PDB file of C-alpha atoms and ligand atoms in Angstrom:
ATOM      1  CA  MET A  18      87.275  71.594 102.329  1.00 80.00           C
ATOM      2  CA  THR A  19      91.010  72.070 102.464  1.00 83.00           C
ATOM      3  CA  ALA A  20      92.300  74.774 104.745  1.00 92.00           C
ATOM      4  CA  TRP A  21      95.028  77.310 102.754  1.00 93.00           C
ATOM      5  CA  VAL A  22      97.760  78.261 104.852  1.00 97.00           C
ATOM      6  CA  ARG A  23      97.989  82.133 103.924  1.00 97.00           C
ATOM      7  CA  LEU A  24     101.408  83.687 105.089  1.00 98.00           C
ATOM      8  CA  GLU A  25     102.581  87.341 104.670  1.00 98.00           C
ATOM      9  CA  LEU A  26     105.687  88.421 104.591  1.00 98.00           C
ATOM     10  CA  ASP A  27     106.523  92.391 105.949  1.00 98.00           C
ATOM     11  CA  LEU A  28     109.581  93.297 103.375  1.00 98.00           C
ATOM     12  CA  ALA A  29     109.111  97.323 105.223  1.00 97.00           C
ATOM     13  CA  ALA A  30     110.596  95.809 107.753  1.00 97.00           C
ATOM     14  CA  PHE A  31     111.776  92.473 106.592  1.00 98.00           C
ATOM     15  CA  ASP A  32     115.948  91.957 107.546  1.00 98.00           C
ATOM     16  CA  GLU A  33     118.050  89.689 105.500  1.00 98.00           C
ATOM     17  CA  THR A  34     120.750  89.964 107.222  1.00 98.00           C
ATOM     18  CA  PRO A  35     120.313  86.820 109.874  1.00 98.00           C
ATOM     19  CA  PHE A  36     119.782  84.966 106.062  1.00 98.00           C
ATOM     20  CA  LEU A  37     122.645  86.460 104.593  1.00 98.00           C
ATOM     21  CA  PRO A  38     124.732  83.174 104.741  1.00 98.00           C
ATOM     22  CA  CYS A  39     122.556  81.137 103.260  1.00 98.00           C
ATOM     23  CA  LEU A  40     123.680  83.443  99.294  1.00 98.00           C
ATOM     24  CA  ASP A  41     126.958  82.778 101.055  1.00 98.00           C
ATOM     25  CA  ALA A  42     126.426  78.939 101.339  1.00 98.00           C
ATOM     26  CA  ALA A  43     125.028  78.718  97.915  1.00 98.00           C
ATOM     27  CA  THR A  44     128.197  80.479  95.980  1.00 97.00           C
ATOM     28  CA  ALA A  45     131.051  78.154  98.068  1.00 97.00           C
ATOM     29  CA  ALA A  46     128.786  75.400  97.215  1.00 97.00           C
ATOM     30  CA  GLY A  47     129.130  76.623  92.877  1.00 98.00           C
ATOM     31  CA  VAL A  48     125.379  77.824  92.870  1.00 98.00           C
ATOM     32  CA  ALA A  49     124.686  81.024  91.195  1.00 98.00           C
ATOM     33  CA  LEU A  50     120.474  82.301  91.372  1.00 98.00           C
ATOM     34  CA  THR A  51     120.024  84.102  88.722  1.00 98.00           C
ATOM     35  CA  THR A  52     116.714  85.113  87.126  1.00 98.00           C
ATOM     36  CA  MET A  53     114.969  84.434  83.623  1.00 98.00           C
ATOM     37  CA  ALA A  54     115.976  87.510  82.313  1.00 98.00           C
ATOM     38  CA  ARG A  55     120.071  87.618  82.471  1.00 98.00           C
ATOM     39  CA  LEU A  56     119.475  83.656  81.233  1.00 98.00           C
ATOM     40  CA  GLY A  57     117.280  84.860  78.124  1.00 98.00           C
ATOM     41  CA  ASP A  58     114.108  84.043  78.722  1.00 96.00           C
ATOM     42  CA  ASP A  59     113.844  82.425  75.226  1.00 96.00           C
ATOM     43  CA  ALA A  60     111.191  79.307  74.867  1.00 94.00           C
ATOM     44  CA  PRO A  61     113.532  76.484  75.374  1.00 96.00           C
ATOM     45  CA  ARG A  62     115.214  78.213  78.722  1.00 96.00           C
ATOM     46  CA  ARG A  63     111.243  78.905  79.420  1.00 95.00           C
ATOM     47  CA  ARG A  64     110.097  74.965  79.244  1.00 94.00           C
ATOM     48  CA  ARG A  65     112.857  74.410  81.423  1.00 96.00           C
ATOM     49  CA  LEU A  66     111.514  76.735  83.814  1.00 96.00           C
ATOM     50  CA  GLU A  67     108.291  74.212  83.423  1.00 94.00           C
ATOM     51  CA  ALA A  68     110.064  71.321  83.895  1.00 94.00           C
ATOM     52  CA  LEU A  69     112.181  71.884  86.829  1.00 96.00           C
ATOM     53  CA  TRP A  70     109.160  74.262  88.165  1.00 94.00           C
ATOM     54  CA  ALA A  71     106.767  70.400  87.584  1.00 93.00           C
ATOM     55  CA  ARG A  72     109.561  68.713  88.926  1.00 95.00           C
ATOM     56  CA  CYS A  73     109.669  70.093  91.999  1.00 96.00           C
ATOM     57  CA  ALA A  74     105.975  70.986  92.176  1.00 94.00           C
ATOM     58  CA  ALA A  75     105.577  66.902  92.960  1.00 94.00           C
ATOM     59  CA  ASP A  76     106.643  67.148  96.091  1.00 95.00           C
ATOM     60  CA  ASP A  77     104.105  69.719  96.819  1.00 94.00           C
ATOM     61  CA  PRO A  78     100.970  68.294  98.436  1.00 92.00           C
ATOM     62  CA  GLY A  79      98.763  71.034  97.584  1.00 87.00           C
ATOM     63  CA  ALA A  80      99.745  71.543  93.693  1.00 86.00           C
ATOM     64  CA  ASP A  81      97.241  70.344  91.057  1.00 77.00           C
ATOM     65  CA  LEU A  82     100.013  69.520  87.865  1.00 72.00           C
ATOM     66  CA  SER A  83      96.716  69.008  85.997  1.00 69.00           C
ATOM     67  CA  ALA A  84      96.568  72.335  85.869  1.00 68.00           C
ATOM     68  CA  GLY A  85      99.363  72.760  84.029  1.00 71.00           C
ATOM     69  CA  VAL A  86     102.518  74.685  85.557  1.00 73.00           C
ATOM     70  CA  PRO A  87     102.962  76.393  81.532  1.00 72.00           C
ATOM     71  CA  GLU A  88      99.800  77.674  81.587  1.00 76.00           C
ATOM     72  CA  ARG A  89     100.960  79.414  85.383  1.00 76.00           C
ATOM     73  CA  CYS A  90     104.906  80.637  83.490  1.00 78.00           C
ATOM     74  CA  ARG A  91     103.088  82.125  80.208  1.00 79.00           C
ATOM     75  CA  ALA A  92     100.352  83.795  82.544  1.00 85.00           C
ATOM     76  CA  ALA A  93     100.450  87.582  82.436  1.00 86.00           C
ATOM     77  CA  SER A  94     101.419  88.236  85.536  1.00 91.00           C
ATOM     78  CA  TYR A  95     104.661  86.262  85.131  1.00 94.00           C
ATOM     79  CA  ASP A  96     107.733  88.336  85.031  1.00 96.00           C
ATOM     80  CA  PRO A  97     111.070  87.097  83.812  1.00 97.00           C
ATOM     81  CA  ASP A  98     112.979  89.243  86.687  1.00 98.00           C
ATOM     82  CA  GLY A  99     111.034  87.696  88.826  1.00 98.00           C
ATOM     83  CA  ALA A 100     111.865  84.189  88.365  1.00 98.00           C
ATOM     84  CA  VAL A 101     115.102  83.674  90.776  1.00 98.00           C
ATOM     85  CA  VAL A 102     116.868  81.067  89.362  1.00 98.00           C
ATOM     86  CA  ALA A 103     119.483  79.024  91.109  1.00 98.00           C
ATOM     87  CA  VAL A 104     122.151  77.357  88.492  1.00 98.00           C
ATOM     88  CA  GLU A 105     124.709  74.430  89.388  1.00 98.00           C
ATOM     89  CA  GLY A 106     127.198  74.125  86.759  1.00 97.00           C
ATOM     90  CA  GLU A 107     124.378  73.008  83.428  1.00 97.00           C
ATOM     91  CA  HIS A 108     122.056  72.084  85.961  1.00 98.00           C
ATOM     92  CA  TRP A 109     119.120  74.440  87.436  1.00 98.00           C
ATOM     93  CA  VAL A 110     118.286  73.277  91.453  1.00 98.00           C
ATOM     94  CA  GLY A 111     116.021  75.399  91.581  1.00 98.00           C
ATOM     95  CA  LEU A 112     113.619  77.965  91.406  1.00 98.00           C
ATOM     96  CA  SER A 113     111.953  81.229  93.157  1.00 98.00           C
ATOM     97  CA  VAL A 114     108.665  82.916  91.189  1.00 97.00           C
ATOM     98  CA  THR A 115     107.147  85.777  91.735  1.00 97.00           C
ATOM     99  CA  SER A 116     104.914  87.683  90.381  1.00 96.00           C
ATOM    100  CA  LEU A 117     103.293  91.405  91.294  1.00 96.00           C
ATOM    101  CA  ARG A 118      99.607  92.546  92.290  1.00 95.00           C
ATOM    102  CA  PRO A 119      99.412  95.949  91.844  1.00 93.00           C
ATOM    103  CA  LEU A 120      95.509  95.937  92.085  1.00 94.00           C
ATOM    104  CA  GLU A 121      95.759  93.302  94.939  1.00 94.00           C
ATOM    105  CA  GLY A 122      98.649  95.493  96.712  1.00 95.00           C
ATOM    106  CA  TYR A 123     100.795  92.631  97.241  1.00 97.00           C
ATOM    107  CA  ALA A 124     104.000  90.425  95.952  1.00 97.00           C
ATOM    108  CA  PHE A 125     102.998  86.528  95.854  1.00 96.00           C
ATOM    109  CA  GLY A 126     105.130  83.722  95.565  1.00 97.00           C
ATOM    110  CA  GLU A 127     104.137  81.565  93.046  1.00 95.00           C
ATOM    111  CA  MET A 128     106.746  79.267  93.543  1.00 96.00           C
ATOM    112  CA  THR A 129     109.706  78.212  95.335  1.00 97.00           C
ATOM    113  CA  GLY A 130     111.337  74.662  94.158  1.00 97.00           C
ATOM    114  CA  VAL A 131     114.102  73.144  94.997  1.00 98.00           C
ATOM    115  CA  VAL A 132     114.901  69.719  93.564  1.00 98.00           C
ATOM    116  CA  PRO A 133     115.170  66.656  96.595  1.00 98.00           C
ATOM    117  CA  GLU A 134     118.719  66.097  96.481  1.00 97.00           C
ATOM    118  CA  ARG A 135     119.898  69.539  96.664  1.00 98.00           C
ATOM    119  CA  ARG A 136     117.311  70.546  99.734  1.00 98.00           C
ATOM    120  CA  GLY A 137     118.477  71.529 103.452  1.00 98.00           C
ATOM    121  CA  ARG A 138     121.441  73.294 102.454  1.00 97.00           C
ATOM    122  CA  GLY A 139     119.573  76.756 103.250  1.00 98.00           C
ATOM    123  CA  LEU A 140     118.875  77.703  99.323  1.00 98.00           C
ATOM    124  CA  ALA A 141     115.133  77.604  99.095  1.00 98.00           C
ATOM    125  CA  VAL A 142     116.421  80.884 101.382  1.00 98.00           C
ATOM    126  CA  ALA A 143     118.988  82.702  99.291  1.00 98.00           C
ATOM    127  CA  MET A 144     116.288  82.257  96.650  1.00 98.00           C
ATOM    128  CA  LYS A 145     113.585  84.287  98.894  1.00 98.00           C
ATOM    129  CA  LEU A 146     116.521  86.505  99.498  1.00 98.00           C
ATOM    130  CA  GLU A 147     116.838  87.636  96.160  1.00 98.00           C
ATOM    131  CA  ALA A 148     112.552  87.446  95.507  1.00 98.00           C
ATOM    132  CA  VAL A 149     112.345  89.622  98.805  1.00 98.00           C
ATOM    133  CA  ARG A 150     114.837  91.936  97.073  1.00 98.00           C
ATOM    134  CA  TRP A 151     113.071  92.177  93.537  1.00 98.00           C
ATOM    135  CA  ALA A 152     109.877  92.926  94.534  1.00 98.00           C
ATOM    136  CA  ARG A 153     111.212  95.735  97.063  1.00 98.00           C
ATOM    137  CA  SER A 154     113.182  97.552  94.310  1.00 98.00           C
ATOM    138  CA  ARG A 155     109.597  97.219  92.900  1.00 97.00           C
ATOM    139  CA  GLY A 156     107.699  99.547  95.644  1.00 97.00           C
ATOM    140  CA  HIS A 157     105.644  95.772  96.895  1.00 97.00           C
ATOM    141  CA  THR A 158     105.723  95.872 100.914  1.00 97.00           C
ATOM    142  CA  ARG A 159     103.833  92.686 101.333  1.00 98.00           C
ATOM    143  CA  LEU A 160     105.150  89.203 100.290  1.00 98.00           C
ATOM    144  CA  ARG A 161     101.918  86.807 100.296  1.00 98.00           C
ATOM    145  CA  THR A 162     101.912  83.059  99.777  1.00 96.00           C
ATOM    146  CA  PHE A 163      99.487  80.264 100.993  1.00 93.00           C
ATOM    147  CA  HIS A 164      99.975  76.120 101.263  1.00 95.00           C
ATOM    148  CA  HIS A 165      98.151  73.722 101.583  1.00 95.00           C
ATOM    149  CA  PRO A 166      98.186  72.644 105.275  1.00 96.00           C
ATOM    150  CA  ASP A 167     100.581  68.848 104.627  1.00 96.00           C
ATOM    151  CA  ASN A 168     103.166  70.719 102.945  1.00 97.00           C
ATOM    152  CA  ALA A 169     105.378  71.542 106.580  1.00 97.00           C
ATOM    153  CA  ALA A 170     108.706  72.330 103.935  1.00 98.00           C
ATOM    154  CA  ALA A 171     107.295  75.679 102.753  1.00 98.00           C
ATOM    155  CA  ILE A 172     105.005  76.918 105.683  1.00 98.00           C
ATOM    156  CA  GLY A 173     108.164  76.288 107.608  1.00 98.00           C
ATOM    157  CA  LEU A 174     110.890  78.021 105.318  1.00 98.00           C
ATOM    158  CA  ASN A 175     108.353  81.132 105.486  1.00 98.00           C
ATOM    159  CA  LEU A 176     107.853  81.243 108.959  1.00 98.00           C
ATOM    160  CA  ARG A 177     111.308  80.610 109.391  1.00 98.00           C
ATOM    161  CA  LEU A 178     111.365  83.858 107.251  1.00 98.00           C
ATOM    162  CA  GLY A 179     108.780  86.053 109.852  1.00 98.00           C
ATOM    163  CA  ALA A 180     105.187  85.185 107.490  1.00 98.00           C
ATOM    164  CA  THR A 181     102.531  85.739 109.398  1.00 98.00           C
ATOM    165  CA  ALA A 182      98.947  85.363 108.810  1.00 96.00           C
ATOM    166  CA  PRO A 183      97.546  87.720 106.750  1.00 92.00           C
ATOM    167  CA  SER A 184      94.825  90.734 108.858  1.00 82.00           C
ATOM    168  CA  PRO A 185      91.668  89.444 106.529  1.00 72.00           C
TER     169      PRO A 185
HETATM  170  C1  COA B   7     110.415  73.780  99.909  1.00 63.15           C
HETATM  171  C2  COA B   7     111.233  73.638  99.370  1.00 63.15           C
HETATM  172  C3  COA B   7     111.073  74.617  98.659  1.00 63.15           C
HETATM  173  C4  COA B   7     112.302  73.594 100.840  1.00 63.15           C
HETATM  174  O1  COA B   7     113.860  74.057  99.861  1.00 63.15           O
HETATM  175  P1  COA B   7     115.106  74.022 100.709  1.00 63.15           P
HETATM  176  O2  COA B   7     116.139  74.542  99.651  1.00 63.15           O
HETATM  177  O3  COA B   7     114.868  72.215 101.540  1.00 63.15           O
HETATM  178  O4  COA B   7     114.948  74.774 102.010  1.00 63.15           O
HETATM  179  P2  COA B   7     115.892  75.392 103.452  1.00 63.15           P
HETATM  180  O5  COA B   7     117.505  74.614 102.847  1.00 63.15           O
HETATM  181  O6  COA B   7     116.523  76.318 102.152  1.00 63.15           O
HETATM  182  O7  COA B   7     114.938  75.759 104.414  1.00 63.15           O
HETATM  183  C5  COA B   7     115.345  76.588 104.875  1.00 63.15           C
HETATM  184  C6  COA B   7     113.762  77.108 106.378  1.00 63.15           C
HETATM  185  O8  COA B   7     112.437  76.404 106.163  1.00 63.15           O
HETATM  186  C7  COA B   7     111.942  75.536 106.689  1.00 63.15           C
HETATM  187  N1  COA B   7     112.232  73.657 106.145  1.00 63.15           N
HETATM  188  C8  COA B   7     112.699  72.756 104.831  1.00 63.15           C
HETATM  189  N2  COA B   7     112.332  71.856 104.972  1.00 63.15           N
HETATM  190  C9  COA B   7     111.179  71.658 105.977  1.00 63.15           C
HETATM  191  C10 COA B   7     110.388  70.846 106.149  1.00 63.15           C
HETATM  192  N3  COA B   7     111.504  68.917 105.656  1.00 63.15           N
HETATM  193  N4  COA B   7     110.425  70.529 107.616  1.00 63.15           N
HETATM  194  C11 COA B   7     109.884  71.749 107.813  1.00 63.15           C
HETATM  195  N5  COA B   7     110.455  72.821 107.521  1.00 63.15           N
HETATM  196  C12 COA B   7     111.782  73.073 106.041  1.00 63.15           C
HETATM  197  C13 COA B   7     112.971  75.304 108.436  1.00 63.15           C
HETATM  198  O9  COA B   7     112.656  76.149 109.090  1.00 63.15           O
HETATM  199  C14 COA B   7     114.444  75.963 107.186  1.00 63.15           C
HETATM  200  O10 COA B   7     115.188  76.669 108.387  1.00 63.15           O
HETATM  201  P3  COA B   7     116.584  75.508 108.875  1.00 63.15           P
HETATM  202  O11 COA B   7     117.036  75.014 107.548  1.00 63.15           O
HETATM  203  O12 COA B   7     116.862  76.949 109.929  1.00 63.15           O
HETATM  204  O13 COA B   7     115.346  74.732 110.078  1.00 63.15           O
HETATM  205  C15 COA B   7     111.847  72.727  98.971  1.00 63.15           C
HETATM  206  O14 COA B   7     111.416  71.080 100.473  1.00 63.15           O
HETATM  207  C16 COA B   7     110.704  72.041  97.753  1.00 63.15           C
HETATM  208  O15 COA B   7     111.271  72.119  96.500  1.00 63.15           O
HETATM  209  N6  COA B   7     109.430  71.419  97.881  1.00 63.15           N
HETATM  210  C17 COA B   7     108.940  71.512  97.174  1.00 63.15           C
HETATM  211  C18 COA B   7     108.159  72.675  96.424  1.00 63.15           C
HETATM  212  C19 COA B   7     106.985  72.675  97.080  1.00 63.15           C
HETATM  213  O16 COA B   7     106.303  72.325  97.740  1.00 63.15           O
HETATM  214  N7  COA B   7     106.938  74.247  97.377  1.00 63.15           N
HETATM  215  C20 COA B   7     106.000  75.266  98.150  1.00 63.15           C
HETATM  216  C21 COA B   7     105.170  75.858  97.394  1.00 63.15           C
HETATM  217  S1  COA B   7     103.790  77.063  97.673  1.00 63.15           S
END
């Protein structure tokens, strides 16, 4: 049985200052961070988000693509304000989709992904900062994720931001 790695970022204590250079780097590289809400969350753009999600998830050892990305984008918890998209010219090069789970008491990172050719430049951190700001603006103090134990990049990303194992 897979021992999923569960992580939680304390949004009340989180200090974004050390990570702000990643936002500047994205801007300097010509990458704009926006949201599905701002882009226009219509059917063609939703399909584009789903395609980007599926492309990035292909490198996630924990992704069950048979379960269907479209279902996750159409779930009741999907919020276009919480769906960050990194746009470079005509290309969508990253996404970070967060949902709010008030009954459980936390925001949840559904998926963060960067296209392979744009990885390793701080883009995932930049998108997560936007996700953190959004979750905080909605009153959440915890942001959870879970990962396949072989997904070193995703685990490393969240540890880098300061996430720790949640208390039971
Ligand atoms: C995880 C992912 C989004 C990271 O995107 P990225 O833009 O390359 O990440 P960043 O450049 O912002 O890296 C931020 C930090 O993450 C960690 N990290 C990134 N790639 C890593 C790797 N291959 N191994 C270990 N840690 C890694 C590092 O701590 C890094 O900080 P550093 O550069 O100061 O060391 C990207 O690898 C990806 O799209 N993977 C496939 C999709 C996926 O698995 N998503 C998670 C689903 S739960």
